[in-house]
Short mmCIF file of C-alpha atoms in Angstrom, two decimals:
data_model
loop_
_atom_site.label_atom_id
_atom_site.label_comp_id
_atom_site.label_asym_id
_atom_site.label_seq_id
_atom_site.Cartn_x
_atom_site.Cartn_y
_atom_site.Cartn_z
CA UNK A 1 -6.15 -18.84 11.79
CA UNK A 2 -3.51 -16.89 13.80
CA UNK A 3 -1.47 -15.90 10.74
CA UNK A 4 -1.27 -16.34 6.81
CA UNK A 5 -1.07 -19.87 5.56
CA UNK A 6 1.37 -18.86 2.78
CA UNK A 7 5.09 -17.99 3.33
CA UNK A 8 6.38 -14.69 1.94
CA UNK A 9 8.39 -16.27 -0.78
CA UNK A 10 5.33 -18.05 -2.08
CA UNK A 11 3.34 -14.70 -2.03
CA UNK A 12 6.15 -12.96 -3.93
CA UNK A 13 6.27 -15.59 -6.58
CA UNK A 14 2.52 -15.38 -7.04
CA UNK A 15 2.62 -11.59 -7.27
CA UNK A 16 5.37 -11.77 -10.06
CA UNK A 17 3.24 -14.46 -11.87
CA UNK A 18 0.17 -12.36 -11.68
CA UNK A 19 1.99 -9.25 -13.06
CA UNK A 20 3.64 -11.37 -15.80
CA UNK A 21 0.18 -12.36 -16.87
CA UNK A 22 -0.91 -8.81 -17.60
CA UNK A 23 -3.87 -8.97 -15.28
CA UNK A 24 -4.42 -5.51 -13.52
CA UNK A 25 -3.71 -5.91 -9.81
CA UNK A 26 -5.99 -3.99 -7.35
CA UNK A 27 -4.41 -3.10 -4.10
CA UNK A 28 -6.51 -0.96 -1.63
CA UNK A 29 -4.35 0.41 1.31
CA UNK A 30 -4.83 -1.34 4.59
CA UNK A 31 -4.69 0.80 7.59
CA UNK A 32 -4.24 -2.03 9.99
CA UNK A 33 -4.00 -5.91 9.86
CA UNK A 34 -7.79 -6.27 10.26
CA UNK A 35 -8.49 -4.05 7.22
CA UNK A 36 -6.00 -6.18 5.27
CA UNK A 37 -8.11 -9.24 6.09
CA UNK A 38 -11.18 -7.55 4.86
CA UNK A 39 -9.46 -6.54 1.61
CA UNK A 40 -8.66 -10.08 1.04
CA UNK A 41 -12.21 -11.20 2.04
CA UNK A 42 -13.78 -8.97 -0.45
CA UNK A 43 -11.93 -10.46 -3.41
CA UNK A 44 -8.89 -7.93 -4.08
CA UNK A 45 -5.62 -8.89 -5.46
CA UNK A 46 -3.41 -7.34 -3.25
CA UNK A 47 -2.78 -4.94 -0.13
CA UNK A 48 -1.04 -1.69 -0.09
CA UNK A 49 0.80 -0.26 2.83
CA UNK A 50 0.93 3.56 2.71
CA UNK A 51 3.41 5.63 4.43
CA UNK A 52 0.79 8.45 4.51
CA UNK A 53 -1.57 6.10 6.34
CA UNK A 54 1.30 4.93 8.82
CA UNK A 55 2.22 8.56 9.66
CA UNK A 56 -1.40 9.59 10.03
CA UNK A 57 -2.09 6.54 12.25
CA UNK A 58 0.71 8.02 14.57
CA UNK A 59 -0.82 11.41 14.31
CA UNK A 60 2.14 12.71 12.18
CA UNK A 61 1.99 14.50 8.92
CA UNK A 62 3.43 12.59 5.86
CA UNK A 63 6.80 14.52 5.75
CA UNK A 64 9.46 11.74 6.41
CA UNK A 65 9.00 11.59 10.21
CA UNK A 66 8.42 7.77 10.37
CA UNK A 67 11.16 5.39 10.85
CA UNK A 68 12.27 2.19 9.31
CA UNK A 69 11.43 0.38 12.52
CA UNK A 70 7.84 1.66 12.55
CA UNK A 71 7.29 0.85 8.73
CA UNK A 72 8.70 -2.68 8.92
CA UNK A 73 6.89 -3.34 12.09
CA UNK A 74 3.47 -2.42 10.71
CA UNK A 75 4.33 -4.12 7.55
CA UNK A 76 5.08 -7.36 9.38
CA UNK A 77 1.73 -7.02 11.33
CA UNK A 78 -0.20 -6.74 8.20
CA UNK A 79 1.60 -9.26 5.85
CA UNK A 80 1.25 -12.03 8.39
CA UNK A 81 -2.63 -11.71 8.65
CA UNK A 82 -3.26 -12.07 4.85
CA UNK A 83 -2.46 -14.49 2.06
CA UNK A 84 -2.32 -11.59 -0.32
CA UNK A 85 0.90 -10.06 -1.60
CA UNK A 86 1.69 -6.60 0.10
CA UNK A 87 3.34 -3.55 -1.50
CA UNK A 88 4.76 -1.16 0.87
CA UNK A 89 5.81 2.59 0.62
CA UNK A 90 9.45 2.79 1.55
CA UNK A 91 9.78 6.47 1.08
CA UNK A 92 13.20 7.45 0.09
CA UNK A 93 14.76 4.41 1.52
CA UNK A 94 15.54 5.89 4.90
CA UNK A 95 18.87 7.34 3.94
CA UNK A 96 21.75 6.99 1.65
CA UNK A 97 22.36 3.86 -0.49
CA UNK A 98 23.56 1.75 2.45
CA UNK A 99 20.53 2.66 4.36
CA UNK A 100 18.40 1.69 1.39
CA UNK A 101 20.06 -1.61 1.29
CA UNK A 102 19.08 -2.26 4.92
CA UNK A 103 15.62 -0.90 4.39
CA UNK A 104 15.18 -3.58 1.61
CA UNK A 105 16.41 -6.49 3.69
CA UNK A 106 14.36 -5.21 6.74
CA UNK A 107 11.19 -5.06 4.72
CA UNK A 108 11.96 -8.33 3.01
CA UNK A 109 12.22 -9.96 6.59
CA UNK A 110 8.76 -8.25 7.23
CA UNK A 111 7.20 -10.20 4.58
CA UNK A 112 6.24 -7.97 1.80
CA UNK A 113 6.10 -8.88 -1.76
CA UNK A 114 7.29 -5.51 -3.04
CA UNK A 115 8.42 -2.09 -2.05
CA UNK A 116 8.79 1.26 -3.75
CA UNK A 117 11.49 3.96 -3.17
CA UNK A 118 11.19 7.47 -4.47
CA UNK A 119 13.29 10.11 -5.88
CA UNK A 120 12.36 12.87 -3.59
CA UNK A 121 14.94 14.92 -1.44
CA UNK A 122 14.96 13.43 2.02
CA UNK A 123 12.94 14.26 4.32
CA UNK A 124 10.41 13.69 1.76
CA UNK A 125 6.62 15.14 1.62
CA UNK A 126 3.28 13.78 0.34
CA UNK A 127 3.41 13.21 -3.43
CA UNK A 128 0.28 15.37 -4.02
CA UNK A 129 1.51 18.41 -2.23
CA UNK A 130 3.13 21.52 -3.85
CA UNK A 131 6.84 22.34 -3.33
CA UNK A 132 8.25 18.92 -3.76
CA UNK A 133 12.02 18.55 -4.44
CA UNK A 134 13.68 15.71 -6.21
CA UNK A 135 17.29 14.63 -6.09
CA UNK A 136 19.55 14.41 -9.06
CA UNK A 137 19.34 11.51 -11.31
CA UNK A 138 22.63 10.05 -10.04
CA UNK A 139 21.37 9.88 -6.64
CA UNK A 140 18.01 8.43 -7.66
CA UNK A 141 19.74 5.61 -9.66
CA UNK A 142 22.17 4.78 -6.72
CA UNK A 143 19.02 4.20 -4.50
CA UNK A 144 17.49 1.83 -7.02
CA UNK A 145 20.80 0.03 -7.68
CA UNK A 146 21.38 -0.47 -3.82
CA UNK A 147 17.79 -1.74 -3.48
CA UNK A 148 18.00 -4.35 -6.25
CA UNK A 149 21.59 -5.45 -5.04
CA UNK A 150 20.37 -5.83 -1.36
CA UNK A 151 17.39 -8.19 -1.90
CA UNK A 152 18.02 -11.92 -1.26
CA UNK A 153 14.69 -13.20 -2.73
CA UNK A 154 14.74 -12.35 -6.58
CA UNK A 155 11.14 -12.35 -6.58
CA UNK A 156 10.96 -9.22 -4.26
CA UNK A 157 9.58 -6.55 -6.41
CA UNK A 158 11.81 -3.30 -6.40
CA UNK A 159 9.64 -0.51 -7.74
CA UNK A 160 10.94 3.00 -8.34
CA UNK A 161 8.63 5.96 -7.72
CA UNK A 162 9.39 9.22 -9.32
CA UNK A 163 7.95 12.48 -8.40
CA UNK A 164 9.65 14.62 -11.04
CA UNK A 165 6.51 15.04 -13.00
CA UNK A 166 5.37 17.91 -10.65
CA UNK A 167 8.72 19.48 -10.70
CA UNK A 168 10.17 19.30 -14.50
CA UNK A 169 7.25 17.98 -16.36
CA UNK A 170 6.02 14.84 -18.10
CA UNK A 171 9.14 14.51 -20.41
CA UNK A 172 11.44 14.54 -17.33
CA UNK A 173 9.23 11.93 -15.82
CA UNK A 174 9.57 9.75 -18.70
CA UNK A 175 13.27 10.23 -18.97
CA UNK A 176 13.70 9.42 -15.37
CA UNK A 177 11.54 6.36 -15.55
CA UNK A 178 13.52 4.89 -18.36
CA UNK A 179 16.65 5.57 -16.44
CA UNK A 180 15.45 3.89 -13.29
CA UNK A 181 14.33 0.80 -15.16
CA UNK A 182 17.91 0.58 -16.67
CA UNK A 183 19.16 0.86 -13.07
CA UNK A 184 17.21 -2.19 -12.01
CA UNK A 185 13.78 -1.20 -11.22
CA UNK A 186 11.28 -4.02 -11.79
CA UNK A 187 8.28 -1.60 -11.90
CA UNK A 188 7.73 2.09 -12.18
CA UNK A 189 5.43 4.44 -10.13
CA UNK A 190 5.03 7.72 -11.81
CA UNK A 191 3.41 9.86 -9.17
CA UNK A 192 0.95 12.57 -9.61
CA UNK A 193 0.03 12.12 -13.42
CA UNK A 194 -2.33 14.66 -14.63
CA UNK A 195 -4.54 12.65 -16.95
CA UNK A 196 -4.70 9.41 -18.63
CA UNK A 197 -2.67 10.45 -21.61
CA UNK A 198 0.25 11.00 -19.24
CA UNK A 199 -0.06 7.39 -17.93
CA UNK A 200 -0.16 6.18 -21.49
CA UNK A 201 3.01 8.18 -22.39
CA UNK A 202 4.84 6.44 -19.53
CA UNK A 203 3.49 3.22 -20.50
CA UNK A 204 4.76 3.60 -24.00
CA UNK A 205 8.26 4.51 -22.75
CA UNK A 206 8.90 1.55 -20.49
CA UNK A 207 8.56 -2.26 -20.66
CA UNK A 208 8.11 -3.05 -16.97
CA UNK A 209 4.84 -2.82 -15.02
CA UNK A 210 3.48 0.51 -14.07
CA UNK A 211 1.39 1.62 -11.05
CA UNK A 212 -1.18 4.33 -10.76
CA UNK A 213 -2.07 6.03 -7.69
CA UNK A 214 -5.65 6.84 -7.12
CA UNK A 215 -5.42 8.86 -4.02
CA UNK A 216 -8.54 11.20 -3.26
CA UNK A 217 -8.10 15.04 -3.25
CA UNK A 218 -4.78 14.89 -5.08
CA UNK A 219 -3.25 16.05 -8.40
CA UNK A 220 -4.66 13.08 -10.35
CA UNK A 221 -8.29 12.58 -11.44
CA UNK A 222 -9.82 9.46 -9.94
CA UNK A 223 -9.97 7.19 -12.90
CA UNK A 224 -11.81 3.80 -13.01
CA UNK A 225 -9.96 0.45 -13.08
CA UNK A 226 -11.20 0.00 -16.66
CA UNK A 227 -9.93 3.38 -17.71
CA UNK A 228 -6.41 2.50 -16.19
CA UNK A 229 -6.36 -0.89 -17.73
CA UNK A 230 -7.08 0.51 -21.17
CA UNK A 231 -3.90 2.68 -20.91
CA UNK A 232 -1.64 -0.20 -19.71
CA UNK A 233 -1.76 0.28 -15.89
CA UNK A 234 -0.66 -2.84 -14.16
CA UNK A 235 -1.15 -1.99 -10.61
CA UNK A 236 -3.75 0.42 -9.00
CA UNK A 237 -3.58 1.52 -5.36
CA UNK A 238 -5.96 3.47 -3.37
CA UNK A 239 -3.56 4.20 -0.41
CA UNK A 240 -5.68 6.21 2.03
CA UNK A 241 -9.17 5.53 1.09
CA UNK A 242 -10.08 3.10 3.79
CA UNK A 243 -8.57 5.19 6.45
CA UNK A 244 -10.56 8.11 5.15
CA UNK A 245 -13.83 6.30 5.16
CA UNK A 246 -13.20 5.00 8.66
CA UNK A 247 -12.19 8.53 9.93
CA UNK A 248 -15.09 10.08 8.22
CA UNK A 249 -17.55 7.47 9.82
CA UNK A 250 -15.91 7.75 13.26
CA UNK A 251 -16.46 11.70 13.17
CA UNK A 252 -20.04 11.11 12.26
CA UNK A 253 -20.44 8.75 15.07
CA UNK A 254 -18.81 11.05 17.65
CA UNK A 255 -21.09 13.95 16.41
CA UNK A 256 -24.15 11.62 16.92
CA UNK A 257 -22.94 10.85 20.43
CA UNK A 258 -22.44 14.44 21.30
CA UNK A 259 -25.63 15.52 19.83
CA UNK A 260 -28.01 12.69 20.89
CA UNK A 261 -26.19 10.77 23.70
CA UNK A 262 -26.51 7.46 21.92
CA UNK A 263 -25.35 5.74 18.79
CA UNK A 264 -28.50 3.44 18.42
CA UNK A 265 -29.61 5.32 15.13
CA UNK A 266 -26.32 4.35 13.67
CA UNK A 267 -26.30 0.62 14.38
CA UNK A 268 -27.03 -0.14 10.76
CA UNK A 269 -23.85 1.59 9.72
CA UNK A 270 -21.62 -0.40 12.13
CA UNK A 271 -19.90 -3.72 11.48
CA UNK A 272 -21.80 -6.21 13.41
CA UNK A 273 -20.12 -8.08 16.21
CA UNK A 274 -20.77 -11.39 14.34
CA UNK A 275 -19.20 -10.16 11.28
CA UNK A 276 -16.15 -8.96 13.19
CA UNK A 277 -15.87 -12.44 14.80
CA UNK A 278 -16.18 -14.12 11.47
CA UNK A 279 -13.44 -12.07 9.91
CA UNK A 280 -11.04 -12.60 12.72
CA UNK A 281 -12.10 -16.34 12.71
CA UNK A 282 -12.94 -16.69 16.29
CA UNK A 283 -14.43 -20.21 15.29
CA UNK A 284 -11.13 -21.36 13.99
CA UNK A 285 -9.51 -20.87 17.34
CA UNK A 286 -11.95 -23.31 18.81
CA UNK A 287 -9.76 -26.03 17.00
CA UNK A 288 -7.19 -25.23 19.52
CA UNK A 289 -9.01 -24.61 22.63
CA UNK A 290 -12.82 -24.91 23.05
CA UNK A 291 -12.93 -22.56 26.11
CA UNK A 292 -11.87 -19.68 23.69
CA UNK A 293 -14.95 -20.05 21.46
CA UNK A 294 -17.94 -21.33 23.42
CA UNK A 295 -20.69 -18.91 22.77
CA UNK A 296 -23.21 -17.62 19.93
CA UNK A 297 -23.39 -14.10 18.74
CA UNK A 298 -26.90 -12.87 18.17
CA UNK A 299 -27.65 -10.62 15.25
#
């Protein structure tokens, strides 16, 4: 009730332990705190907080327009509503190495279990768009060193994302991934891999956990969890999927309302009021105040 029962440092320790076990961790993207609770309820192992989702939620394109304050604020809202570890997209770190350090500490305060920082030129763009540019290796490594030095909880996962595959090819991505690990990255996020063999090649080159991004309509095929596990992937994210599903359903509902003037034919597609109240634990609040929950919800 109210908030997560686990403090942030315990979520981080559990996240690290799970990664160390070799178990693949599934992290669907939460577009708000309520969807994070649903992800936990369904039995997933973690929650992902996508920069693309946050910018879209604000009606903005994913081109580096969101601020650290906005990302940290939404991260705090989501992390305090679930016992699951949360991994957040920290874009390019919101500036130079000193800004990266501040970003890490702000997101640590927000309760995340991990964050990833990419090597794109700032302002960045969506990792599955054409025309990306990446910074030189020295700049990329400085960002990761600053991030690793800034954390106060040693269990906070510092993940390095590299977008260089789309710019200079797989070999460059492998070389950069290795350099990022040497600079202090705890895990690697190779963005926009073309096929399973590319994930496998990165896996063979590094000895830290690796993330696969299964975003729809992007550069990568949509592989199954089993396929990704077989090539050594440790974390899988579906960053925008729930938002896309929700917005698709919302559009169909609005079309129905415009065409028929009623949503009655779509009731079976909606989350029932009783299920919503169960998810937000209305009944639990009754332990504090019986006047809050003093009714029955009919199905």
